[in-house]
Amino acid sequence: MSGTALVLIDLQKDYFDGGAFPLQNTLAAATNAARLIDAFHRSGRSVIHVQHHSTEEDASFFVPGTTGVEIHQLVTPARGEAVVTKSNINAFLDTDMKALLDQREIDHVVVAGAMSHMCVDAFVRAASDFGYRVTVVHDAVATRDLQFAGRTVPAADVHAAFMSALAFAYAEVISTEDFLQQ
C-alpha cells in the first residue's frame, strides 16, 4: 500500500458556536481542515469524513435528525467522498473504516477534527496499532476545557497534553503550514 488519505473526525455543527456542545477554536480548526481538503482534492488523494451519531437515549449532542449532527459547511463532503458513521469514540470500532482504508490502499492517514482528547486520540492510537503511518495536523484539531479533581484544565493545556503524547509514540504532529509545505 502506498496511499495517503485525509481523515476528518467529527467536524459537526454541535461542536461550533451555537451548537449543543461547542469546543474552543473549532472554527479555526475547521478552516485549517478546509485548507487540507483543498490540497488533497488538488492532488487527487482520498478524503474521508467521520460523522458521529449518538445512540444513547439521553444524548445531548450529535443526536440523529438534528442539525447539530450535520457536518459543518466549511468541510462538507464533496460528491463521492466517503462518510464513515460511528457511534463509538474510536472510528474503527463497529465501522468499515479499516476496510475502506485497505480497499483504497492507504498506508498513511492525515488526521484533523475533534476532540483532541477523545475521538482524535482514539483514532490515532488505533490507526498506529493497525500499522498505518499517522500524521496529526494539530491546528486543525479542536477540544474544550475539562474538569478534573475540582479544577478546570484549559482547552489549550488539554490539547497540548494530547498532541505531545501522540507525538511521543503514535504520530507525526505538525501544523497546517508545515504539512502543506511538504
Tab-separated table of N, CA and C in Angstrom:
chain	number	residue	atom	x	y	z
A	1	MET	N	0.846	-1.189	0.000
A	1	MET	CA	0.000	0.000	0.000
A	1	MET	C	0.886	1.245	0.000
A	2	SER	N	0.384	2.280	-0.623
A	2	SER	CA	1.219	3.473	-0.725
A	2	SER	C	0.424	4.763	-0.820
A	3	GLY	N	-0.791	4.756	-0.337
A	3	GLY	CA	-1.606	5.946	-0.464
A	3	GLY	C	-1.753	6.717	0.829
A	4	THR	N	-2.118	7.974	0.695
A	4	THR	CA	-2.356	8.854	1.838
A	4	THR	C	-3.791	9.348	1.774
A	5	ALA	N	-4.474	9.332	2.916
A	5	ALA	CA	-5.842	9.840	2.996
A	5	ALA	C	-5.950	10.854	4.124
A	6	LEU	N	-6.763	11.857	3.909
A	6	LEU	CA	-7.128	12.812	4.949
A	6	LEU	C	-8.366	12.275	5.638
A	7	VAL	N	-8.315	12.153	6.964
A	7	VAL	CA	-9.458	11.696	7.748
A	7	VAL	C	-9.902	12.845	8.643
A	8	LEU	N	-11.126	13.302	8.430
A	8	LEU	CA	-11.705	14.420	9.179
A	8	LEU	C	-12.706	13.865	10.187
A	9	ILE	N	-12.417	14.047	11.459
A	9	ILE	CA	-13.198	13.410	12.508
A	9	ILE	C	-14.146	14.402	13.179
A	10	ASP	N	-15.437	14.137	13.065
A	10	ASP	CA	-16.477	14.800	13.853
A	10	ASP	C	-16.496	16.323	13.764
A	11	LEU	N	-16.225	16.879	12.611
A	11	LEU	CA	-16.346	18.336	12.465
A	11	LEU	C	-17.812	18.664	12.160
A	12	GLN	N	-18.617	18.485	13.193
A	12	GLN	CA	-20.066	18.601	13.092
A	12	GLN	C	-20.567	19.857	13.801
A	13	LYS	N	-21.716	20.325	13.393
A	13	LYS	CA	-22.242	21.616	13.834
A	13	LYS	C	-22.380	21.746	15.351
A	14	ASP	N	-22.648	20.670	16.067
A	14	ASP	CA	-22.778	20.775	17.530
A	14	ASP	C	-21.495	21.223	18.205
A	15	TYR	N	-20.351	21.059	17.560
A	15	TYR	CA	-19.071	21.455	18.147
A	15	TYR	C	-18.719	22.925	17.887
A	16	PHE	N	-19.540	23.627	17.122
A	16	PHE	CA	-19.277	25.024	16.791
A	16	PHE	C	-20.117	25.945	17.669
A	17	ASP	N	-19.740	27.227	17.712
A	17	ASP	CA	-20.521	28.208	18.470
A	17	ASP	C	-21.987	28.103	18.081
A	18	GLY	N	-22.852	28.086	19.070
A	18	GLY	CA	-24.283	27.942	18.841
A	18	GLY	C	-24.738	26.499	18.838
A	19	GLY	N	-23.810	25.563	18.794
A	19	GLY	CA	-24.146	24.143	18.821
A	19	GLY	C	-24.387	23.665	20.243
A	20	ALA	N	-24.792	22.425	20.378
A	20	ALA	CA	-25.142	21.850	21.677
A	20	ALA	C	-23.934	21.556	22.563
A	21	PHE	N	-22.717	21.477	21.975
A	21	PHE	CA	-21.523	21.124	22.737
A	21	PHE	C	-20.309	21.826	22.121
A	22	PRO	N	-20.288	23.162	22.162
A	22	PRO	CA	-19.228	23.903	21.474
A	22	PRO	C	-17.849	23.676	22.097
A	23	LEU	N	-16.861	23.618	21.224
A	23	LEU	CA	-15.471	23.481	21.625
A	23	LEU	C	-14.776	24.828	21.460
A	24	GLN	N	-13.542	24.888	21.903
A	24	GLN	CA	-12.747	26.094	21.679
A	24	GLN	C	-11.964	25.941	20.384
A	25	ASN	N	-11.929	26.992	19.606
A	25	ASN	CA	-11.155	27.055	18.360
A	25	ASN	C	-11.642	26.110	17.264
A	26	THR	N	-12.909	25.726	17.322
A	26	THR	CA	-13.418	24.821	16.293
A	26	THR	C	-13.423	25.478	14.919
A	27	LEU	N	-13.777	26.744	14.871
A	27	LEU	CA	-13.807	27.436	13.580
A	27	LEU	C	-12.405	27.511	12.973
A	28	ALA	N	-11.403	27.833	13.780
A	28	ALA	CA	-10.027	27.875	13.278
A	28	ALA	C	-9.577	26.490	12.822
A	29	ALA	N	-9.907	25.457	13.600
A	29	ALA	CA	-9.539	24.087	13.223
A	29	ALA	C	-10.208	23.698	11.902
A	30	ALA	N	-11.480	24.011	11.757
A	30	ALA	CA	-12.204	23.662	10.534
A	30	ALA	C	-11.686	24.455	9.329
A	31	THR	N	-11.296	25.689	9.558
A	31	THR	CA	-10.720	26.498	8.475
A	31	THR	C	-9.421	25.862	7.986
A	32	ASN	N	-8.596	25.405	8.908
A	32	ASN	CA	-7.366	24.700	8.509
A	32	ASN	C	-7.690	23.361	7.856
A	33	ALA	N	-8.691	22.668	8.364
A	33	ALA	CA	-9.107	21.404	7.743
A	33	ALA	C	-9.570	21.642	6.305
A	34	ALA	N	-10.259	22.741	6.063
A	34	ALA	CA	-10.705	23.067	4.708
A	34	ALA	C	-9.510	23.287	3.776
A	35	ARG	N	-8.446	23.883	4.304
A	35	ARG	CA	-7.222	24.052	3.510
A	35	ARG	C	-6.616	22.690	3.161
A	36	LEU	N	-6.658	21.779	4.117
A	36	LEU	CA	-6.148	20.425	3.862
A	36	LEU	C	-6.995	19.724	2.807
A	37	ILE	N	-8.321	19.864	2.928
A	37	ILE	CA	-9.216	19.253	1.933
A	37	ILE	C	-8.864	19.759	0.536
A	38	ASP	N	-8.688	21.061	0.418
A	38	ASP	CA	-8.354	21.640	-0.884
A	38	ASP	C	-7.063	21.040	-1.442
A	39	ALA	N	-6.052	20.902	-0.591
A	39	ALA	CA	-4.776	20.321	-1.039
A	39	ALA	C	-4.954	18.855	-1.456
A	40	PHE	N	-5.763	18.108	-0.707
A	40	PHE	CA	-5.998	16.706	-1.062
A	40	PHE	C	-6.790	16.605	-2.356
A	41	HIS	N	-7.768	17.478	-2.545
A	41	HIS	CA	-8.521	17.472	-3.804
A	41	HIS	C	-7.590	17.763	-4.984
A	42	ARG	N	-6.735	18.772	-4.834
A	42	ARG	CA	-5.832	19.146	-5.928
A	42	ARG	C	-4.863	18.022	-6.279
A	43	SER	N	-4.478	17.222	-5.283
A	43	SER	CA	-3.518	16.147	-5.536
A	43	SER	C	-4.197	14.812	-5.870
A	44	GLY	N	-5.529	14.786	-5.832
A	44	GLY	CA	-6.259	13.570	-6.173
A	44	GLY	C	-6.227	12.499	-5.092
A	45	ARG	N	-5.884	12.887	-3.861
A	45	ARG	CA	-5.833	11.913	-2.766
A	45	ARG	C	-7.191	11.834	-2.055
A	46	SER	N	-7.388	10.738	-1.363
A	46	SER	CA	-8.660	10.451	-0.687
A	46	SER	C	-8.921	11.374	0.501
A	47	VAL	N	-10.189	11.742	0.640
A	47	VAL	CA	-10.683	12.458	1.820
A	47	VAL	C	-11.808	11.616	2.393
A	48	ILE	N	-11.710	11.327	3.686
A	48	ILE	CA	-12.714	10.516	4.373
A	48	ILE	C	-13.240	11.311	5.555
A	49	HIS	N	-14.552	11.436	5.637
A	49	HIS	CA	-15.202	12.146	6.734
A	49	HIS	C	-15.734	11.133	7.743
A	50	VAL	N	-15.628	11.471	9.007
A	50	VAL	CA	-16.191	10.653	10.071
A	50	VAL	C	-17.279	11.489	10.736
A	51	GLN	N	-18.455	10.891	10.900
A	51	GLN	CA	-19.597	11.585	11.481
A	51	GLN	C	-20.149	10.752	12.629
A	52	HIS	N	-20.174	11.375	13.806
A	52	HIS	CA	-20.666	10.676	14.994
A	52	HIS	C	-22.184	10.819	15.089
A	53	HIS	N	-22.859	9.712	15.352
A	53	HIS	CA	-24.290	9.691	15.653
A	53	HIS	C	-24.443	9.113	17.052
A	54	SER	N	-24.886	9.929	17.989
A	54	SER	CA	-25.079	9.441	19.357
A	54	SER	C	-26.253	8.477	19.398
A	55	THR	N	-26.070	7.360	20.084
A	55	THR	CA	-27.138	6.361	20.179
A	55	THR	C	-27.706	6.261	21.597
A	56	GLU	N	-27.087	6.983	22.541
A	56	GLU	CA	-27.594	6.949	23.913
A	56	GLU	C	-28.921	7.702	23.992
A	57	GLU	N	-29.858	7.190	24.763
A	57	GLU	CA	-31.169	7.840	24.876
A	57	GLU	C	-31.087	9.240	25.444
A	58	ASP	N	-30.130	9.487	26.333
A	58	ASP	CA	-30.006	10.797	26.975
A	58	ASP	C	-28.936	11.673	26.328
A	59	ALA	N	-28.548	11.361	25.083
A	59	ALA	CA	-27.504	12.131	24.394
A	59	ALA	C	-27.915	13.594	24.277
A	60	SER	N	-26.936	14.475	24.494
A	60	SER	CA	-27.222	15.909	24.411
A	60	SER	C	-26.638	16.554	23.154
A	61	PHE	N	-25.852	15.807	22.397
A	61	PHE	CA	-25.325	16.336	21.143
A	61	PHE	C	-25.098	15.188	20.167
A	62	PHE	N	-24.955	15.556	18.890
A	62	PHE	CA	-24.832	14.617	17.770
A	62	PHE	C	-26.022	13.660	17.701
A	63	VAL	N	-27.176	14.185	18.020
A	63	VAL	CA	-28.402	13.392	18.001
A	63	VAL	C	-28.896	13.290	16.554
A	64	PRO	N	-29.047	12.069	16.046
A	64	PRO	CA	-29.549	11.912	14.677
A	64	PRO	C	-30.870	12.671	14.480
A	65	GLY	N	-30.989	13.288	13.314
A	65	GLY	CA	-32.197	14.038	12.993
A	65	GLY	C	-32.128	15.502	13.385
A	66	THR	N	-31.064	15.914	14.093
A	66	THR	CA	-30.900	17.325	14.459
A	66	THR	C	-29.887	17.968	13.518
A	67	THR	N	-29.901	19.295	13.448
A	67	THR	CA	-28.918	19.984	12.609
A	67	THR	C	-27.511	19.861	13.199
A	68	GLY	N	-27.405	19.666	14.499
A	68	GLY	CA	-26.102	19.559	15.144
A	68	GLY	C	-25.290	18.363	14.711
A	69	VAL	N	-25.936	17.325	14.232
A	69	VAL	CA	-25.226	16.117	13.794
A	69	VAL	C	-24.606	16.308	12.405
A	70	GLU	N	-25.036	17.324	11.685
A	70	GLU	CA	-24.562	17.553	10.318
A	70	GLU	C	-23.099	17.989	10.305
A	71	ILE	N	-22.378	17.568	9.290
A	71	ILE	CA	-21.001	18.015	9.094
A	71	ILE	C	-21.037	19.501	8.736
A	72	HIS	N	-20.144	20.272	9.348
A	72	HIS	CA	-20.118	21.722	9.161
A	72	HIS	C	-19.857	22.088	7.699
A	73	GLN	N	-20.463	23.174	7.260
A	73	GLN	CA	-20.376	23.593	5.858
A	73	GLN	C	-18.950	23.916	5.407
A	74	LEU	N	-18.046	24.253	6.310
A	74	LEU	CA	-16.658	24.505	5.898
A	74	LEU	C	-15.973	23.248	5.370
A	75	VAL	N	-16.443	22.097	5.812
A	75	VAL	CA	-15.789	20.832	5.453
A	75	VAL	C	-16.789	19.815	4.902
A	76	THR	N	-17.842	20.302	4.285
A	76	THR	CA	-18.871	19.431	3.726
A	76	THR	C	-18.258	18.427	2.755
A	77	PRO	N	-18.628	17.166	2.872
A	77	PRO	CA	-18.091	16.164	1.937
A	77	PRO	C	-18.439	16.504	0.486
A	78	ALA	N	-17.447	16.384	-0.363
A	78	ALA	CA	-17.665	16.555	-1.796
A	78	ALA	C	-18.327	15.294	-2.342
A	79	ARG	N	-18.911	15.427	-3.479
A	79	ARG	CA	-19.556	14.278	-4.129
A	79	ARG	C	-18.560	13.126	-4.238
A	80	GLY	N	-18.986	11.957	-3.795
A	80	GLY	CA	-18.158	10.767	-3.886
A	80	GLY	C	-17.218	10.532	-2.720
A	81	GLU	N	-17.083	11.515	-1.825
A	81	GLU	CA	-16.208	11.302	-0.670
A	81	GLU	C	-16.893	10.408	0.356
A	82	ALA	N	-16.117	9.524	0.939
A	82	ALA	CA	-16.646	8.584	1.918
A	82	ALA	C	-17.003	9.302	3.211
A	83	VAL	N	-18.113	8.879	3.805
A	83	VAL	CA	-18.509	9.323	5.140
A	83	VAL	C	-18.706	8.065	5.973
A	84	VAL	N	-17.885	7.933	6.998
A	84	VAL	CA	-17.981	6.809	7.918
A	84	VAL	C	-18.794	7.277	9.116
A	85	THR	N	-19.905	6.614	9.364
A	85	THR	CA	-20.746	6.960	10.509
A	85	THR	C	-20.381	6.056	11.666
A	86	LYS	N	-20.190	6.677	12.831
A	86	LYS	CA	-19.805	5.918	14.016
A	86	LYS	C	-20.690	6.301	15.194
A	87	SER	N	-20.738	5.420	16.180
A	87	SER	CA	-21.438	5.738	17.429
A	87	SER	C	-20.548	5.436	18.626
A	88	ASN	N	-19.276	5.151	18.363
A	88	ASN	CA	-18.276	4.941	19.407
A	88	ASN	C	-17.202	6.014	19.285
A	89	ILE	N	-16.383	6.140	20.302
A	89	ILE	CA	-15.307	7.128	20.271
A	89	ILE	C	-14.307	6.795	19.175
A	90	ASN	N	-13.946	5.545	19.043
A	90	ASN	CA	-12.960	5.090	18.073
A	90	ASN	C	-13.644	4.837	16.729
A	91	ALA	N	-13.214	5.540	15.702
A	91	ALA	CA	-13.842	5.423	14.375
A	91	ALA	C	-13.578	4.090	13.687
A	92	PHE	N	-12.721	3.253	14.254
A	92	PHE	CA	-12.521	1.906	13.710
A	92	PHE	C	-13.517	0.912	14.305
A	93	LEU	N	-14.048	1.202	15.479
A	93	LEU	CA	-14.896	0.267	16.215
A	93	LEU	C	-16.298	0.209	15.615
A	94	ASP	N	-16.675	-0.979	15.149
A	94	ASP	CA	-18.004	-1.214	14.575
A	94	ASP	C	-18.305	-0.356	13.345
A	95	THR	N	-17.250	-0.051	12.573
A	95	THR	CA	-17.431	0.668	11.300
A	95	THR	C	-16.631	-0.060	10.221
A	96	ASP	N	-16.731	0.440	9.005
A	96	ASP	CA	-15.952	-0.125	7.902
A	96	ASP	C	-14.684	0.685	7.630
A	97	MET	N	-14.220	1.470	8.612
A	97	MET	CA	-13.060	2.337	8.406
A	97	MET	C	-11.839	1.561	7.910
A	98	LYS	N	-11.469	0.500	8.589
A	98	LYS	CA	-10.264	-0.232	8.204
A	98	LYS	C	-10.421	-0.819	6.799
A	99	ALA	N	-11.561	-1.402	6.510
A	99	ALA	CA	-11.794	-1.968	5.177
A	99	ALA	C	-11.716	-0.879	4.108
A	100	LEU	N	-12.262	0.290	4.408
A	100	LEU	CA	-12.237	1.406	3.464
A	100	LEU	C	-10.796	1.846	3.185
A	101	LEU	N	-10.008	1.999	4.244
A	101	LEU	CA	-8.607	2.388	4.064
A	101	LEU	C	-7.839	1.333	3.285
A	102	ASP	N	-8.046	0.083	3.644
A	102	ASP	CA	-7.332	-1.001	2.967
A	102	ASP	C	-7.761	-1.140	1.505
A	103	GLN	N	-9.043	-0.973	1.246
A	103	GLN	CA	-9.550	-1.056	-0.133
A	103	GLN	C	-8.912	0.030	-1.004
A	104	ARG	N	-8.675	1.180	-0.420
A	104	ARG	CA	-8.066	2.295	-1.165
A	104	ARG	C	-6.542	2.263	-1.125
A	105	GLU	N	-6.003	1.203	-0.546
A	105	GLU	CA	-4.552	1.012	-0.427
A	105	GLU	C	-3.881	2.171	0.298
A	106	ILE	N	-4.512	2.600	1.374
A	106	ILE	CA	-3.996	3.690	2.203
A	106	ILE	C	-3.055	3.108	3.248
A	107	ASP	N	-1.876	3.707	3.374
A	107	ASP	CA	-0.965	3.312	4.448
A	107	ASP	C	-0.574	4.494	5.331
A	108	HIS	N	-1.056	5.676	4.990
A	108	HIS	CA	-0.749	6.900	5.736
A	108	HIS	C	-2.032	7.698	5.899
A	109	VAL	N	-2.417	7.973	7.144
A	109	VAL	CA	-3.601	8.795	7.397
A	109	VAL	C	-3.164	10.130	7.994
A	110	VAL	N	-3.760	11.185	7.481
A	110	VAL	CA	-3.551	12.547	7.977
A	110	VAL	C	-4.842	12.916	8.684
A	111	VAL	N	-4.739	13.315	9.951
A	111	VAL	CA	-5.917	13.442	10.799
A	111	VAL	C	-6.158	14.898	11.203
A	112	ALA	N	-7.436	15.297	11.116
A	112	ALA	CA	-7.911	16.591	11.605
A	112	ALA	C	-9.278	16.354	12.225
A	113	GLY	N	-9.731	17.264	13.086
A	113	GLY	CA	-11.078	17.127	13.627
A	113	GLY	C	-11.192	17.400	15.096
A	114	ALA	N	-12.048	16.621	15.757
A	114	ALA	CA	-12.342	16.872	17.170
A	114	ALA	C	-12.761	15.565	17.842
A	115	MET	N	-12.608	15.526	19.081
A	115	MET	CA	-11.876	16.319	20.043
A	115	MET	C	-10.495	15.710	20.264
A	116	SER	N	-9.534	16.568	20.565
A	116	SER	CA	-8.153	16.128	20.778
A	116	SER	C	-8.076	14.947	21.719
A	117	HIS	N	-8.790	15.046	22.823
A	117	HIS	CA	-8.658	14.073	23.914
A	117	HIS	C	-9.609	12.891	23.810
A	118	MET	N	-10.409	12.835	22.796
A	118	MET	CA	-11.372	11.740	22.671
A	118	MET	C	-11.228	11.059	21.309
A	119	CYS	N	-12.043	11.466	20.366
A	119	CYS	CA	-12.128	10.739	19.093
A	119	CYS	C	-10.859	10.842	18.260
A	120	VAL	N	-10.178	11.985	18.288
A	120	VAL	CA	-8.920	12.097	17.559
A	120	VAL	C	-7.884	11.187	18.202
A	121	ASP	N	-7.741	11.266	19.513
A	121	ASP	CA	-6.794	10.417	20.234
A	121	ASP	C	-7.067	8.938	19.976
A	122	ALA	N	-8.313	8.519	20.103
A	122	ALA	CA	-8.661	7.100	19.912
A	122	ALA	C	-8.356	6.646	18.488
A	123	PHE	N	-8.688	7.472	17.501
A	123	PHE	CA	-8.433	7.104	16.111
A	123	PHE	C	-6.939	6.982	15.836
A	124	VAL	N	-6.171	7.956	16.297
A	124	VAL	CA	-4.736	7.964	16.032
A	124	VAL	C	-4.069	6.737	16.635
A	125	ARG	N	-4.388	6.430	17.877
A	125	ARG	CA	-3.774	5.273	18.530
A	125	ARG	C	-4.173	3.971	17.828
A	126	ALA	N	-5.442	3.857	17.450
A	126	ALA	CA	-5.889	2.647	16.752
A	126	ALA	C	-5.240	2.543	15.374
A	127	ALA	N	-5.165	3.647	14.661
A	127	ALA	CA	-4.545	3.626	13.337
A	127	ALA	C	-3.086	3.185	13.445
A	128	SER	N	-2.391	3.714	14.422
A	128	SER	CA	-1.000	3.306	14.637
A	128	SER	C	-0.917	1.826	14.984
A	129	ASP	N	-1.809	1.365	15.843
A	129	ASP	CA	-1.826	-0.051	16.211
A	129	ASP	C	-2.086	-0.945	15.000
A	130	PHE	N	-2.877	-0.470	14.047
A	130	PHE	CA	-3.149	-1.232	12.824
A	130	PHE	C	-1.995	-1.144	11.822
A	131	GLY	N	-0.995	-0.338	12.111
A	131	GLY	CA	0.170	-0.255	11.241
A	131	GLY	C	0.173	0.889	10.253
A	132	TYR	N	-0.805	1.773	10.323
A	132	TYR	CA	-0.808	2.940	9.441
A	132	TYR	C	0.208	3.964	9.931
A	133	ARG	N	0.825	4.665	9.016
A	133	ARG	CA	1.610	5.844	9.378
A	133	ARG	C	0.603	6.953	9.639
A	134	VAL	N	0.819	7.735	10.693
A	134	VAL	CA	-0.176	8.722	11.095
A	134	VAL	C	0.471	10.101	11.228
A	135	THR	N	-0.212	11.090	10.671
A	135	THR	CA	0.148	12.494	10.854
A	135	THR	C	-1.064	13.200	11.424
A	136	VAL	N	-0.873	13.948	12.497
A	136	VAL	CA	-1.936	14.765	13.068
A	136	VAL	C	-1.601	16.221	12.783
A	137	VAL	N	-2.541	16.937	12.205
A	137	VAL	CA	-2.358	18.355	11.930
A	137	VAL	C	-2.969	19.099	13.125
A	138	HIS	N	-2.094	19.466	14.058
A	138	HIS	CA	-2.544	19.924	15.378
A	138	HIS	C	-3.390	21.180	15.368
A	139	ASP	N	-3.196	22.082	14.427
A	139	ASP	CA	-4.013	23.294	14.412
A	139	ASP	C	-5.284	23.113	13.565
A	140	ALA	N	-5.542	21.878	13.182
A	140	ALA	CA	-6.801	21.516	12.529
A	140	ALA	C	-7.579	20.559	13.436
A	141	VAL	N	-7.276	20.629	14.729
A	141	VAL	CA	-7.927	19.800	15.750
A	141	VAL	C	-8.381	20.721	16.873
A	142	ALA	N	-9.573	20.468	17.405
A	142	ALA	CA	-10.127	21.300	18.477
A	142	ALA	C	-10.502	20.442	19.686
A	143	THR	N	-10.633	21.114	20.816
A	143	THR	CA	-11.071	20.454	22.042
A	143	THR	C	-11.752	21.470	22.948
A	144	ARG	N	-11.891	21.133	24.225
A	144	ARG	CA	-12.566	22.018	25.171
A	144	ARG	C	-11.916	21.893	26.527
A	145	ASP	N	-12.275	22.819	27.427
A	145	ASP	CA	-11.830	22.718	28.814
A	145	ASP	C	-12.369	21.424	29.408
A	146	LEU	N	-11.597	20.846	30.310
A	146	LEU	CA	-12.038	19.654	31.037
A	146	LEU	C	-12.005	19.922	32.533
A	147	GLN	N	-12.768	19.158	33.268
A	147	GLN	CA	-12.797	19.242	34.727
A	147	GLN	C	-12.154	17.988	35.292
A	148	PHE	N	-11.255	18.189	36.280
A	148	PHE	CA	-10.653	17.048	36.954
A	148	PHE	C	-10.225	17.458	38.357
A	149	ALA	N	-10.602	16.648	39.334
A	149	ALA	CA	-10.198	16.851	40.730
A	149	ALA	C	-10.492	18.262	41.208
A	150	GLY	N	-11.653	18.762	40.826
A	150	GLY	CA	-12.077	20.073	41.294
A	150	GLY	C	-11.423	21.249	40.599
A	151	ARG	N	-10.735	21.013	39.509
A	151	ARG	CA	-10.129	22.137	38.802
A	151	ARG	C	-10.441	22.057	37.313
A	152	THR	N	-10.355	23.203	36.677
A	152	THR	CA	-10.562	23.294	35.238
A	152	THR	C	-9.217	23.198	34.541
A	153	VAL	N	-9.132	22.301	33.586
A	153	VAL	CA	-7.939	22.179	32.750
A	153	VAL	C	-8.273	22.905	31.444
A	154	PRO	N	-7.590	24.016	31.159
A	154	PRO	CA	-7.909	24.788	29.955
A	154	PRO	C	-7.733	23.968	28.673
A	155	ALA	N	-8.566	24.260	27.705
A	155	ALA	CA	-8.535	23.540	26.424
A	155	ALA	C	-7.135	23.540	25.811
A	156	ALA	N	-6.433	24.650	25.890
A	156	ALA	CA	-5.083	24.713	25.315
A	156	ALA	C	-4.158	23.703	25.984
A	157	ASP	N	-4.315	23.504	27.286
A	157	ASP	CA	-3.484	22.532	28.001
A	157	ASP	C	-3.907	21.102	27.687
A	158	VAL	N	-5.211	20.869	27.572
A	158	VAL	CA	-5.704	19.548	27.174
A	158	VAL	C	-5.127	19.197	25.805
A	159	HIS	N	-5.248	20.137	24.879
A	159	HIS	CA	-4.767	19.926	23.517
A	159	HIS	C	-3.262	19.658	23.502
A	160	ALA	N	-2.499	20.479	24.202
A	160	ALA	CA	-1.042	20.317	24.236
A	160	ALA	C	-0.652	18.969	24.835
A	161	ALA	N	-1.335	18.568	25.891
A	161	ALA	CA	-1.014	17.282	26.528
A	161	ALA	C	-1.271	16.123	25.568
A	162	PHE	N	-2.389	16.149	24.885
A	162	PHE	CA	-2.703	15.043	23.978
A	162	PHE	C	-1.845	15.069	22.718
A	163	MET	N	-1.573	16.243	22.174
A	163	MET	CA	-0.717	16.306	20.985
A	163	MET	C	0.697	15.841	21.336
A	164	SER	N	1.197	16.246	22.507
A	164	SER	CA	2.551	15.823	22.882
A	164	SER	C	2.608	14.323	23.136
A	165	ALA	N	1.560	13.758	23.712
A	165	ALA	CA	1.524	12.305	23.932
A	165	ALA	C	1.480	11.558	22.598
A	166	LEU	N	0.678	12.031	21.663
A	166	LEU	CA	0.615	11.373	20.353
A	166	LEU	C	1.942	11.501	19.618
A	167	ALA	N	2.580	12.668	19.729
A	167	ALA	CA	3.866	12.886	19.064
A	167	ALA	C	4.962	12.014	19.664
A	168	PHE	N	4.811	11.641	20.917
A	168	PHE	CA	5.828	10.838	21.586
A	168	PHE	C	5.977	9.460	20.953
A	169	ALA	N	4.863	8.843	20.558
A	169	ALA	CA	4.978	7.464	20.078
A	169	ALA	C	4.005	7.046	18.983
A	170	TYR	N	3.027	7.879	18.656
A	170	TYR	CA	1.984	7.417	17.742
A	170	TYR	C	1.928	8.120	16.393
A	171	ALA	N	2.385	9.357	16.326
A	171	ALA	CA	2.150	10.132	15.108
A	171	ALA	C	3.170	11.245	14.952
A	172	GLU	N	3.296	11.683	13.715
A	172	GLU	CA	3.958	12.960	13.469
A	172	GLU	C	2.888	14.014	13.732
A	173	VAL	N	3.205	15.021	14.514
A	173	VAL	CA	2.242	16.069	14.846
A	173	VAL	C	2.817	17.388	14.347
A	174	ILE	N	2.141	17.969	13.343
A	174	ILE	CA	2.660	19.168	12.693
A	174	ILE	C	1.527	20.168	12.445
A	175	SER	N	1.906	21.371	12.041
A	175	SER	CA	0.928	22.423	11.738
A	175	SER	C	0.420	22.273	10.309
A	176	THR	N	-0.667	22.975	10.025
A	176	THR	CA	-1.205	23.013	8.659
A	176	THR	C	-0.147	23.522	7.687
A	177	GLU	N	0.488	24.629	8.048
A	177	GLU	CA	1.513	25.219	7.166
A	177	GLU	C	2.615	24.218	6.866
A	178	ASP	N	3.125	23.561	7.904
A	178	ASP	CA	4.201	22.594	7.698
A	178	ASP	C	3.740	21.435	6.824
A	179	PHE	N	2.514	20.974	7.048
A	179	PHE	CA	2.019	19.881	6.206
A	179	PHE	C	1.905	20.322	4.748
A	180	LEU	N	1.348	21.496	4.522
A	180	LEU	CA	1.151	21.965	3.154
A	180	LEU	C	2.468	22.270	2.442
A	181	GLN	N	3.522	22.529	3.192
A	181	GLN	CA	4.840	22.802	2.603
A	181	GLN	C	5.565	21.520	2.189
A	182	GLN	N	5.102	20.378	2.686
A	182	GLN	CA	5.779	19.100	2.363
A	182	GLN	C	5.562	18.713	0.916
